[in-house]
Amino acid sequence: MAIKSTADKVATIQKGYTLEGPTIELGAAIIDGEVHKDAPVRLPLSMMNRHGLVAGATGTGKTVTLHMMAEQLSAAGVPVFLADIKGDLSGLATAATGSEKLMARTAGIGQPWSGKTFPVEFLALGGDGNGIPVRATITSFGPILLSRIMELNDTQESSLQLVFHFADKNNLELIDLKDLRAVIQFLTSAEGKDELEQLGGLSKATAGVILRELITLEAQGMEKFFGEPEFDTAELMRTAPDGRGVITCLELPTLQTKPMLFSTFLMWLLADLFEDLPEAGDLDKPKLVFFLDEAHLLFNGASKAFLDAITTTVRLIRSKGVGIFFVTQTPKDVPAEVLGQLANRVQHALRAYTPEDAKALKATVSTFPMSDYDLEETLTSAGIGEAVITVMNEKGAPTPVALTRLRAPESVMGPSADALISSTVAGSALLPKYGTAVDNVSAYEKISGKASEGSGAAAEPAARGDGASDGGTSSVDAEARRIEEDILGRPSSRPAPAPSSQETREAPRQSQRQPANDGGMAGDLAGALGGALGGGLKSMARSLGTQLGRELLRGVFGTAPKRRR
């Protein structure tokens, strides 16, 4: 094969990246060791919902690449979601100051540069950080994602799905961890043994294991991530008054201590978007671009059900106008079923210090089309802020492989000042909606007999002081305390249950809650559940029929429609 001249190689890049519609400018091609600013490398905005991969060894510039792409997407009116692992991405809210070195770099790739700020919304999971608290209800989170956090095996995951099914059918709202704990505690109790038998595939021993894992989550302080008000993922798709897309930064300050929780929560956000958004077809620009950092955490040790759900979501969500970019070290971190759907590739340098590194390098090279580069050499010698790129052009074909010197961000490449972040959060329209946690009536209150406090005949036993309702609370909480002490080897941090319950709770909205049934003996558990258990289960199922089935339909991750505020 004839060796191409530098001019021919430049012409190939120029032709391959000549695009008609709006684009995201990525940088300028490096050919035969020289940067050619007359050979720009770009990504069609209309193809960003074909998903992508940003990969590379630690310290090669992946975060800066996300930063630069997010700026341009925002400027094009496309909302962006970013997981801010190191806190550096908060700099999007602060204009950068040009240095002599920076201006020389931008001039060398033909980038007109000026410092700019961008509209940023700061979020924090469960308030674990400085941003607006993001919470999910247990019922909408679903059994598959929850099993992932609890690290259950396939049998236990299937059993947890039966527990969710039982709660759905019996109008037991699973809002937070104590609700799920109460349901499982009931099913493993003498009162619930008949219901446990009706579930078939759920053994008492397996339910006990799930209960222990659940108490472990609570002992680790994870209860604050679940509850209400639940975050509405439509908030991720907003634009600023000037038309720019809002960049949502989810702060993850303690990622290393809870990696499974954080990565799974990100997948919940995607799953919720997938369930809520209508079909959109091919758009001129995506409705949202979602950067999923530390993507390997999603797949490590994942069950088949979880991997299948991810694959389905990635394959189908593009038709709803959402683009996903997985960010990780090597393509090997992403399963082949998912990797095959990532049309846009930005591959930073790789290191080949070990035999395993060498295998990863060869595997990465094999994922690229044929090119004029020796990719094994190029990928090990690329500098910081350089990447090997191929994307999907407007006709759906891959562009030529191009080693690229990437554009520089126009906002600060580092954290914004704490005062700016605090003032942004304080002035956010989301703070009044999500800033304060609420504890509405749900499964825990119903099972413990608190659901009907202060209303009608159902409240009479509590007024009589016969201890029936508090007995239910005590049995649930006492078991939780015992299990926590057994797991942690120290006294439980849980307060002992009060002899009587006088606490007041926010009344549920009629559109969100079914009223408690006030018939029957309030000290009887079936009465506390509104007659939903026991023989009432069959009659309820017959009366509600297909309508109930539609309302309780769960998505690919077992997620349920959220309880809208």
Coordinates of C-alpha atoms in Angstrom, one line a residue:
M1 CA 0.0 0.0 0.0
A2 CA 1.3 3.4 -1.0
I3 CA 2.4 5.6 1.9
K4 CA 0.3 8.8 2.0
S5 CA 1.9 12.2 2.1
T6 CA 1.1 14.6 4.9
A7 CA -1.0 16.7 2.5
D8 CA -3.1 13.6 1.6
K9 CA -3.6 12.8 5.3
V10 CA -4.7 16.4 6.0
A11 CA -7.1 16.3 3.1
T12 CA -8.6 13.1 4.4
I13 CA -9.3 14.7 7.8
Q14 CA -10.6 17.9 6.2
K15 CA -13.0 15.9 4.0
G16 CA -14.1 13.6 6.8
Y17 CA -15.0 16.4 9.2
T18 CA -16.6 18.8 6.8
L19 CA -20.1 18.9 8.2
E20 CA -23.2 20.9 7.3
G21 CA -25.1 21.3 10.5
P22 CA -24.2 22.7 14.0
T23 CA -21.2 21.0 15.6
I24 CA -19.2 20.6 18.8
E25 CA -15.7 21.7 18.0
L26 CA -13.2 19.3 19.5
G27 CA -9.9 20.6 18.3
A28 CA -7.4 20.4 15.5
A29 CA -5.8 17.3 14.0
I30 CA -2.2 16.3 14.7
I31 CA -0.6 14.7 11.6
D32 CA 2.9 13.5 11.4
G33 CA 3.7 15.3 14.6
E34 CA 2.4 18.7 13.6
V35 CA -0.9 20.5 14.6
H36 CA -2.9 21.5 11.6
K37 CA -5.5 24.1 12.5
D38 CA -6.8 24.0 9.0
A39 CA -7.9 20.4 9.8
P40 CA -10.5 20.9 12.5
V41 CA -12.1 17.9 14.3
R42 CA -15.7 18.2 15.3
L43 CA -18.8 16.3 16.3
P44 CA -22.2 16.9 14.7
L45 CA -24.7 18.1 17.3
S46 CA -27.4 16.0 15.8
M47 CA -25.3 12.8 16.4
M48 CA -24.7 13.4 20.1
N49 CA -27.6 11.2 21.0
R50 CA -25.7 8.3 19.4
H51 CA -23.8 8.1 22.7
G52 CA -20.1 8.1 23.2
L53 CA -17.1 7.0 25.2
V54 CA -14.4 9.3 26.7
A55 CA -11.6 7.1 27.9
G56 CA -8.0 7.4 29.0
A57 CA -5.5 6.8 31.8
T58 CA -5.7 8.9 35.0
G59 CA -4.3 12.4 34.4
T60 CA -4.6 12.5 30.6
G61 CA -7.4 15.1 30.5
K62 CA -10.7 13.3 30.5
T63 CA -12.3 15.8 32.9
V64 CA -11.2 18.8 30.9
T65 CA -12.7 17.1 27.8
L66 CA -16.0 16.8 29.5
H67 CA -15.7 20.4 30.7
M68 CA -15.1 21.7 27.1
M69 CA -17.9 19.7 25.6
A70 CA -20.3 20.8 28.3
E71 CA -19.6 24.4 27.6
Q72 CA -20.4 24.1 23.9
L73 CA -23.5 22.1 24.5
S74 CA -24.8 24.7 26.9
A75 CA -24.0 27.4 24.4
A76 CA -26.0 25.5 21.8
G77 CA -29.0 25.3 24.1
V78 CA -28.5 21.7 25.2
P79 CA -28.9 20.9 28.9
V80 CA -26.0 18.8 30.3
F81 CA -25.7 16.5 33.3
L82 CA -22.2 15.9 34.9
A83 CA -21.2 13.9 37.9
D84 CA -18.5 16.0 39.6
I85 CA -16.2 13.4 41.1
K86 CA -13.3 15.7 42.1
G87 CA -15.1 19.0 42.4
D88 CA -13.3 20.5 39.4
L89 CA -16.4 20.9 37.2
S90 CA -17.9 23.5 39.5
G91 CA -15.5 25.9 37.7
L92 CA -18.0 26.0 34.9
A93 CA -19.7 28.8 36.9
T94 CA -16.6 31.0 36.9
A95 CA -15.0 32.7 33.9
A96 CA -11.4 31.7 33.2
T97 CA -8.5 34.2 32.9
G98 CA -6.3 33.8 29.8
S99 CA -2.5 33.2 30.4
E100 CA 0.2 33.5 27.8
K101 CA 0.6 29.7 27.6
L102 CA -3.2 29.3 27.2
M103 CA -3.4 31.9 24.5
A104 CA -0.5 30.3 22.6
R105 CA -2.3 26.9 22.7
T106 CA -5.6 28.2 21.5
A107 CA -4.0 30.2 18.7
G108 CA -2.2 27.1 17.6
I109 CA -5.4 25.2 17.0
G110 CA -7.4 28.1 15.6
Q111 CA -9.6 28.5 18.7
P112 CA -11.0 32.0 19.3
W113 CA -10.9 32.1 23.1
S114 CA -12.5 34.4 25.7
G115 CA -13.3 33.7 29.4
K116 CA -17.0 32.9 30.0
T117 CA -19.4 31.7 32.7
F118 CA -22.1 29.1 32.2
P119 CA -25.5 28.5 33.9
V120 CA -24.8 25.8 36.5
E121 CA -27.1 24.0 39.0
F122 CA -25.4 22.2 41.9
L123 CA -26.9 19.0 43.2
A124 CA -25.8 16.6 46.0
L125 CA -27.1 13.1 46.7
G126 CA -29.2 13.3 49.8
G127 CA -27.7 16.6 50.7
D128 CA -24.2 14.9 51.0
G129 CA -22.4 18.0 49.8
N130 CA -23.2 21.7 49.1
G131 CA -25.8 21.3 46.4
I132 CA -29.6 20.8 46.2
P133 CA -30.5 17.5 47.9
V134 CA -31.4 14.7 45.4
R135 CA -33.5 11.9 46.8
A136 CA -35.4 8.9 45.4
T137 CA -38.2 6.9 46.9
I138 CA -37.5 3.3 47.4
T139 CA -40.5 2.3 45.3
S140 CA -39.4 4.4 42.3
F141 CA -35.8 3.2 42.7
G142 CA -37.0 -0.3 42.2
P143 CA -35.7 -3.8 43.2
I144 CA -33.0 -4.3 40.6
L145 CA -31.2 -1.1 41.4
L146 CA -31.6 -1.6 45.1
S147 CA -30.3 -5.1 44.8
R148 CA -27.2 -3.7 43.2
I149 CA -26.6 -1.4 46.1
M150 CA -27.2 -4.2 48.6
E151 CA -25.0 -6.5 46.6
L152 CA -27.6 -9.3 46.6
N153 CA -27.2 -12.4 44.5
D154 CA -29.7 -13.4 41.8
T155 CA -31.9 -15.4 44.1
Q156 CA -32.1 -12.6 46.6
E157 CA -32.7 -10.1 43.9
S158 CA -35.7 -12.1 42.6
S159 CA -37.0 -12.4 46.2
L160 CA -36.7 -8.6 46.6
Q161 CA -38.8 -8.2 43.5
L162 CA -41.5 -10.2 45.1
V163 CA -41.4 -8.0 48.2
F164 CA -41.9 -4.9 45.9
H165 CA -44.7 -6.7 44.1
F166 CA -46.4 -7.4 47.5
A167 CA -46.0 -3.7 48.5
D168 CA -47.4 -2.5 45.2
K169 CA -50.4 -4.7 45.3
N170 CA -51.3 -3.8 48.9
N171 CA -50.9 0.0 48.6
L172 CA -47.9 0.0 50.9
E173 CA -45.9 3.0 49.8
L174 CA -42.1 2.4 50.0
I175 CA -40.7 5.8 50.5
D176 CA -37.6 5.2 52.5
L177 CA -35.6 2.4 54.0
K178 CA -37.7 2.0 57.1
D179 CA -40.7 1.4 54.9
L180 CA -39.1 -1.5 53.1
R181 CA -37.7 -2.8 56.5
A182 CA -41.2 -2.7 58.0
V183 CA -42.7 -4.7 55.0
I184 CA -40.0 -7.4 55.2
Q185 CA -40.3 -7.5 59.0
F186 CA -44.0 -8.1 58.7
L187 CA -43.6 -10.8 56.1
T188 CA -41.2 -12.7 58.4
S189 CA -43.4 -12.3 61.4
A190 CA -46.1 -14.6 62.7
E191 CA -48.8 -12.3 61.4
G192 CA -47.4 -12.3 57.9
K193 CA -46.6 -15.9 57.4
D194 CA -49.7 -16.5 55.3
E195 CA -48.8 -13.6 53.0
L196 CA -45.2 -14.9 52.7
E197 CA -46.5 -18.3 51.6
Q198 CA -48.7 -16.7 49.0
L199 CA -45.6 -15.0 47.5
G200 CA -44.3 -18.5 46.6
G201 CA -40.7 -17.8 45.7
L202 CA -39.8 -15.8 48.8
S203 CA -38.5 -18.0 51.7
K204 CA -38.4 -16.7 55.2
A205 CA -34.6 -17.3 55.3
T206 CA -34.0 -15.2 52.2
A207 CA -36.3 -12.5 53.5
G208 CA -34.2 -12.5 56.6
V209 CA -31.0 -12.1 54.7
I210 CA -32.5 -9.1 52.7
L211 CA -33.6 -7.6 56.0
R212 CA -30.1 -7.9 57.4
E213 CA -28.6 -6.2 54.3
L214 CA -31.1 -3.5 54.6
I215 CA -30.3 -2.8 58.2
T216 CA -26.6 -2.6 57.2
L217 CA -27.4 0.1 54.7
E218 CA -29.1 2.1 57.4
A219 CA -26.2 1.5 59.8
Q220 CA -23.9 3.0 57.1
G221 CA -26.0 6.2 57.0
M222 CA -27.5 5.6 53.5
E223 CA -31.1 6.3 54.6
K224 CA -30.7 10.0 53.8
F225 CA -30.5 9.2 50.1
F226 CA -34.0 7.8 50.0
G227 CA -37.2 9.7 50.8
E228 CA -39.2 12.7 49.8
P229 CA -39.5 15.1 48.1
E230 CA -38.3 12.9 45.3
F231 CA -36.2 14.6 42.6
D232 CA -37.9 15.1 39.3
T233 CA -35.5 14.3 36.5
A234 CA -37.3 16.8 34.3
E235 CA -35.2 19.4 36.2
L236 CA -32.2 18.1 34.3
M237 CA -33.6 19.4 31.0
R238 CA -34.0 23.1 31.7
T239 CA -32.6 26.1 29.8
A240 CA -31.5 29.4 31.2
P241 CA -33.5 32.6 30.3
D242 CA -30.9 33.4 27.6
G243 CA -31.5 30.1 25.9
R244 CA -28.3 28.3 27.0
G245 CA -28.7 24.8 28.4
V246 CA -28.4 24.5 32.2
I247 CA -25.4 22.4 33.2
T248 CA -26.3 20.2 36.2
C249 CA -23.3 19.3 38.4
L250 CA -24.0 16.4 40.8
E251 CA -21.4 16.7 43.6
L252 CA -20.0 13.3 44.8
P253 CA -17.6 14.3 47.6
T254 CA -17.6 10.8 49.2
L255 CA -17.6 8.6 46.1
Q256 CA -14.8 6.4 47.3
T257 CA -16.8 5.4 50.4
K258 CA -20.0 4.6 48.6
P259 CA -19.1 3.9 44.9
M260 CA -21.9 1.4 44.3
L261 CA -24.5 3.7 45.7
F262 CA -23.4 6.7 43.6
S263 CA -23.0 4.8 40.3
T264 CA -26.4 3.1 40.8
F265 CA -28.1 6.4 41.6
L266 CA -26.8 7.8 38.3
M267 CA -28.4 4.9 36.5
W268 CA -31.6 5.6 38.4
L269 CA -31.6 9.1 37.0
L270 CA -31.2 7.7 33.4
A271 CA -33.9 5.0 34.0
D272 CA -36.3 7.6 35.2
L273 CA -35.7 9.8 32.2
F274 CA -36.2 6.8 30.0
E275 CA -39.6 6.0 31.5
D276 CA -40.8 9.6 31.5
L277 CA -39.7 11.0 28.1
P278 CA -41.8 10.5 24.9
E279 CA -40.4 9.2 21.7
A280 CA -38.7 12.0 19.8
G281 CA -37.0 10.4 16.8
D282 CA -34.0 12.1 15.1
L283 CA -33.6 15.7 16.4
D284 CA -31.4 18.6 15.3
K285 CA -29.9 18.5 18.7
P286 CA -30.4 16.3 21.8
K287 CA -32.7 17.2 24.6
L288 CA -30.0 16.3 27.1
V289 CA -26.5 15.0 27.2
F290 CA -25.6 12.8 30.2
F291 CA -22.0 12.3 31.1
L292 CA -21.6 9.1 33.3
D293 CA -18.2 9.4 35.0
E294 CA -16.4 6.4 36.6
A295 CA -18.5 4.2 34.4
H296 CA -16.6 1.0 35.4
L297 CA -18.3 1.2 38.8
L298 CA -21.7 0.5 37.1
F299 CA -20.5 -2.8 35.6
N300 CA -18.2 -4.3 38.3
G301 CA -19.9 -7.4 39.6
A302 CA -23.3 -6.5 38.1
S303 CA -26.0 -9.1 37.8
K304 CA -27.3 -10.2 34.4
A305 CA -30.6 -8.4 35.1
F306 CA -28.8 -5.2 35.8
L307 CA -26.6 -5.4 32.7
D308 CA -29.6 -6.3 30.5
A309 CA -31.4 -3.2 31.9
I310 CA -28.4 -0.9 31.1
T311 CA -28.1 -2.3 27.6
T312 CA -31.9 -1.8 27.0
T313 CA -31.8 1.7 28.3
V314 CA -28.8 2.8 26.3
R315 CA -30.2 1.2 23.1
L316 CA -33.6 2.9 23.4
I317 CA -33.1 6.2 25.1
R318 CA -31.4 7.8 22.1
S319 CA -34.8 7.8 20.3
K320 CA -36.1 10.0 23.2
G321 CA -33.4 12.6 22.5
V322 CA -30.9 11.8 25.3
G323 CA -27.2 11.2 24.6
I324 CA -25.0 9.2 27.1
F325 CA -21.3 9.5 27.3
F326 CA -19.5 6.9 29.4
V327 CA -16.3 8.1 31.0
T328 CA -13.8 5.5 32.1
Q329 CA -10.1 4.4 31.7
T330 CA -10.4 1.8 28.9
P331 CA -13.1 0.5 26.6
K332 CA -12.7 -2.8 28.3
D333 CA -14.4 -1.4 31.3
V334 CA -17.7 -1.3 29.3
P335 CA -19.5 -4.5 28.3
A336 CA -19.4 -5.3 24.6
E337 CA -23.2 -5.0 24.3
V338 CA -23.0 -1.4 25.5
L339 CA -19.7 -0.5 23.9
G340 CA -21.1 -1.5 20.5
Q341 CA -23.7 1.3 20.8
L342 CA -21.2 4.1 21.5
A343 CA -20.6 5.7 18.1
N344 CA -18.5 8.7 19.3
R345 CA -15.1 7.9 20.7
V346 CA -12.6 10.3 22.4
Q347 CA -9.7 8.1 23.5
H348 CA -7.0 9.8 25.6
A349 CA -3.6 8.3 26.2
L350 CA -3.2 4.8 27.7
R351 CA -0.3 3.4 29.6
A352 CA 1.3 0.0 28.9
Y353 CA 3.3 -0.7 32.1
T354 CA 2.0 -4.3 32.7
P355 CA 0.9 -7.2 30.6
E356 CA -2.7 -6.4 31.5
D357 CA -2.1 -2.8 30.3
A358 CA -0.8 -4.2 27.0
K359 CA -3.9 -6.3 26.5
A360 CA -6.1 -3.3 27.2
L361 CA -4.1 -1.3 24.6
K362 CA -4.6 -3.9 21.9
A363 CA -8.3 -4.2 22.7
T364 CA -8.7 -0.5 22.5
V365 CA -6.9 -0.3 19.1
S366 CA -9.2 -3.0 17.8
T367 CA -12.3 -0.8 18.5
F368 CA -11.2 1.9 16.0
P369 CA -11.6 1.9 12.2
M370 CA -8.5 1.5 10.0
S371 CA -6.5 4.7 9.9
D372 CA -3.3 6.4 8.8
Y373 CA -2.0 6.2 12.4
D374 CA -0.1 3.5 14.2
L375 CA -2.6 3.5 17.0
E376 CA -0.6 1.5 19.5
E377 CA 2.2 4.0 19.3
T378 CA -0.1 7.0 19.1
L379 CA -2.2 6.0 22.2
T380 CA 0.9 5.5 24.3
S381 CA 2.6 8.7 23.3
A382 CA -0.3 11.2 23.1
G383 CA 0.2 14.2 25.5
I384 CA -2.2 15.6 28.1
G385 CA -5.1 17.3 26.3
E386 CA -4.7 15.2 23.2
A387 CA -7.0 12.3 22.2
V388 CA -7.6 9.9 19.3
I389 CA -11.1 10.7 18.0
T390 CA -13.6 9.2 15.6
V391 CA -17.3 10.1 15.6
M392 CA -20.5 9.5 13.6
N393 CA -21.0 11.9 10.8
E394 CA -24.3 13.3 9.7
K395 CA -24.9 10.4 7.3
G396 CA -24.3 7.8 10.1
A397 CA -20.8 6.8 9.0
P398 CA -17.6 6.9 11.1
T399 CA -15.3 9.8 10.5
P400 CA -11.6 9.3 9.9
V401 CA -9.5 8.6 13.0
A402 CA -7.7 11.7 14.1
L403 CA -5.2 12.4 16.8
T404 CA -6.5 15.7 18.1
R405 CA -5.2 18.6 20.2
L406 CA -8.3 19.4 22.1
R407 CA -9.9 22.8 22.7
A408 CA -9.4 24.6 26.0
P409 CA -12.4 25.4 28.2
E410 CA -13.4 29.0 28.6
S411 CA -14.4 28.7 32.3
V412 CA -12.1 27.8 35.2
M413 CA -10.5 24.4 35.0
G414 CA -10.9 23.8 38.7
P415 CA -13.4 24.4 41.5
S416 CA -15.3 27.6 41.8
A417 CA -15.1 29.5 45.1
D418 CA -17.2 28.1 47.9
A419 CA -19.0 31.4 48.3
L420 CA -20.1 31.3 44.7
I421 CA -21.4 27.7 45.0
S422 CA -23.2 28.6 48.2
S423 CA -24.8 31.7 46.7
T424 CA -25.8 29.8 43.6
V425 CA -27.5 27.1 45.7
A426 CA -29.2 29.6 47.9
G427 CA -30.7 31.4 44.9
S428 CA -31.8 28.3 43.1
A429 CA -35.4 27.8 42.2
L430 CA -35.0 24.2 43.2
L431 CA -34.1 24.8 46.9
P432 CA -37.7 25.5 48.1
K433 CA -38.8 22.3 46.3
Y434 CA -36.1 19.9 47.5
G435 CA -34.3 21.6 50.3
T436 CA -36.2 20.1 53.2
A437 CA -37.0 16.4 53.6
V438 CA -40.5 15.4 54.5
D439 CA -41.8 12.1 56.0
N440 CA -45.3 11.4 54.7
V441 CA -47.5 8.5 55.7
S442 CA -46.2 5.3 54.1
A443 CA -45.7 1.6 54.7
Y444 CA -43.9 2.0 58.0
E445 CA -46.7 4.1 59.5
K446 CA -49.4 1.8 58.1
I447 CA -47.9 -1.4 59.5
S448 CA -47.0 0.1 62.8
G449 CA -50.6 1.5 63.1
K450 CA -49.7 5.2 62.8
A451 CA -51.4 5.8 59.5
S452 CA -54.7 6.7 61.0
E453 CA -53.6 8.9 63.9
G454 CA -55.9 11.8 64.6
S455 CA -58.6 10.8 62.2
G456 CA -61.9 8.9 62.7
A457 CA -62.6 5.7 64.5
A458 CA -59.3 4.2 63.4
A459 CA -57.5 6.5 65.8
E460 CA -59.5 5.3 68.8
P461 CA -57.2 2.5 70.0
A462 CA -54.3 5.0 70.2
A463 CA -56.5 7.3 72.3
R464 CA -57.5 4.3 74.5
G465 CA -53.9 3.7 75.1
D466 CA -54.2 -0.1 74.6
G467 CA -50.7 -0.2 73.1
A468 CA -51.8 -2.1 70.0
S469 CA -50.3 0.3 67.5
D470 CA -47.2 1.0 69.4
G471 CA -46.7 -2.7 69.8
G472 CA -46.3 -2.9 66.0
T473 CA -43.8 -0.1 66.0
S474 CA -41.9 -1.7 68.8
S475 CA -41.6 -5.1 67.1
V476 CA -40.2 -3.5 63.9
D477 CA -37.8 -1.1 65.6
A478 CA -36.6 -3.6 68.2
E479 CA -35.7 -6.1 65.5
A480 CA -33.9 -3.4 63.6
R481 CA -31.9 -2.4 66.7
R482 CA -31.0 -6.1 67.4
I483 CA -29.8 -6.7 63.9
E484 CA -27.8 -3.4 63.8
E485 CA -26.1 -4.3 67.1
D486 CA -25.3 -7.8 65.8
I487 CA -23.8 -6.5 62.5
L488 CA -21.8 -3.6 64.0
G489 CA -20.8 -5.2 67.3
R490 CA -21.8 -2.2 69.3
P491 CA -24.9 -0.7 70.8
S492 CA -27.5 0.5 68.3
S493 CA -27.7 4.2 67.5
R494 CA -31.4 3.9 67.0
P495 CA -33.6 5.5 69.7
A496 CA -35.8 3.2 71.6
P497 CA -39.4 3.4 70.6
A498 CA -41.5 5.8 72.7
P499 CA -44.3 4.2 74.8
S500 CA -46.8 6.2 72.8
S501 CA -46.8 8.0 69.5
Q502 CA -47.8 11.7 69.5
E503 CA -45.7 12.8 66.6
T504 CA -47.4 14.7 63.8
R505 CA -46.6 14.1 60.2
E506 CA -47.4 16.1 57.0
A507 CA -50.8 14.9 55.7
P508 CA -50.4 13.1 52.4
R509 CA -51.8 14.7 49.3
Q510 CA -55.0 13.0 48.1
S511 CA -53.6 12.6 44.7
Q512 CA -50.6 10.8 46.0
R513 CA -51.9 8.6 48.9
Q514 CA -54.9 6.4 49.3
P515 CA -56.7 7.2 52.6
A516 CA -56.3 4.6 55.4
N517 CA -59.2 2.2 55.9
D518 CA -60.8 3.0 59.2
G519 CA -62.8 -0.2 59.5
G520 CA -62.0 -3.2 61.7
M521 CA -59.9 -3.5 64.9
A522 CA -57.2 -1.0 64.9
G523 CA -55.0 -3.3 66.9
D524 CA -55.3 -5.9 64.1
L525 CA -52.6 -5.6 61.4
A526 CA -55.0 -6.2 58.6
G527 CA -57.0 -3.2 59.9
A528 CA -53.9 -1.1 60.0
L529 CA -53.3 -1.9 56.3
G530 CA -56.8 -0.8 55.4
G531 CA -58.0 -4.4 54.8
A532 CA -55.5 -4.8 52.0
L533 CA -54.0 -8.0 53.3
G534 CA -55.4 -11.5 53.8
G535 CA -58.7 -12.2 52.1
G536 CA -59.0 -8.6 51.0
L537 CA -56.1 -9.0 48.6
K538 CA -58.0 -11.2 46.2
S539 CA -61.1 -9.0 46.1
M540 CA -59.0 -5.9 45.6
A541 CA -57.1 -7.5 42.7
R542 CA -60.4 -8.5 41.1
S543 CA -62.0 -5.1 41.5
L544 CA -59.0 -3.1 40.2
G545 CA -58.0 -5.4 37.4
T546 CA -56.1 -4.1 34.6
Q547 CA -56.2 -0.5 35.8
L548 CA -54.1 -1.4 38.8
G549 CA -51.7 -3.3 36.6
R550 CA -51.1 -0.2 34.5
E551 CA -50.5 2.0 37.5
L552 CA -48.0 -0.4 39.0
L553 CA -46.2 -1.2 35.8
R554 CA -42.5 -1.1 36.5
G555 CA -39.8 -0.2 34.0
V556 CA -36.7 -2.0 32.8
F557 CA -34.9 -1.6 36.1
G558 CA -38.0 -2.4 38.1
T559 CA -38.5 1.3 38.6
A560 CA -41.9 2.7 39.2
P561 CA -43.6 6.0 38.2
K562 CA -42.5 8.6 40.7
R563 CA -45.0 10.1 43.2
R564 CA -45.1 13.6 41.7
R565 CA -45.1 16.5 44.1

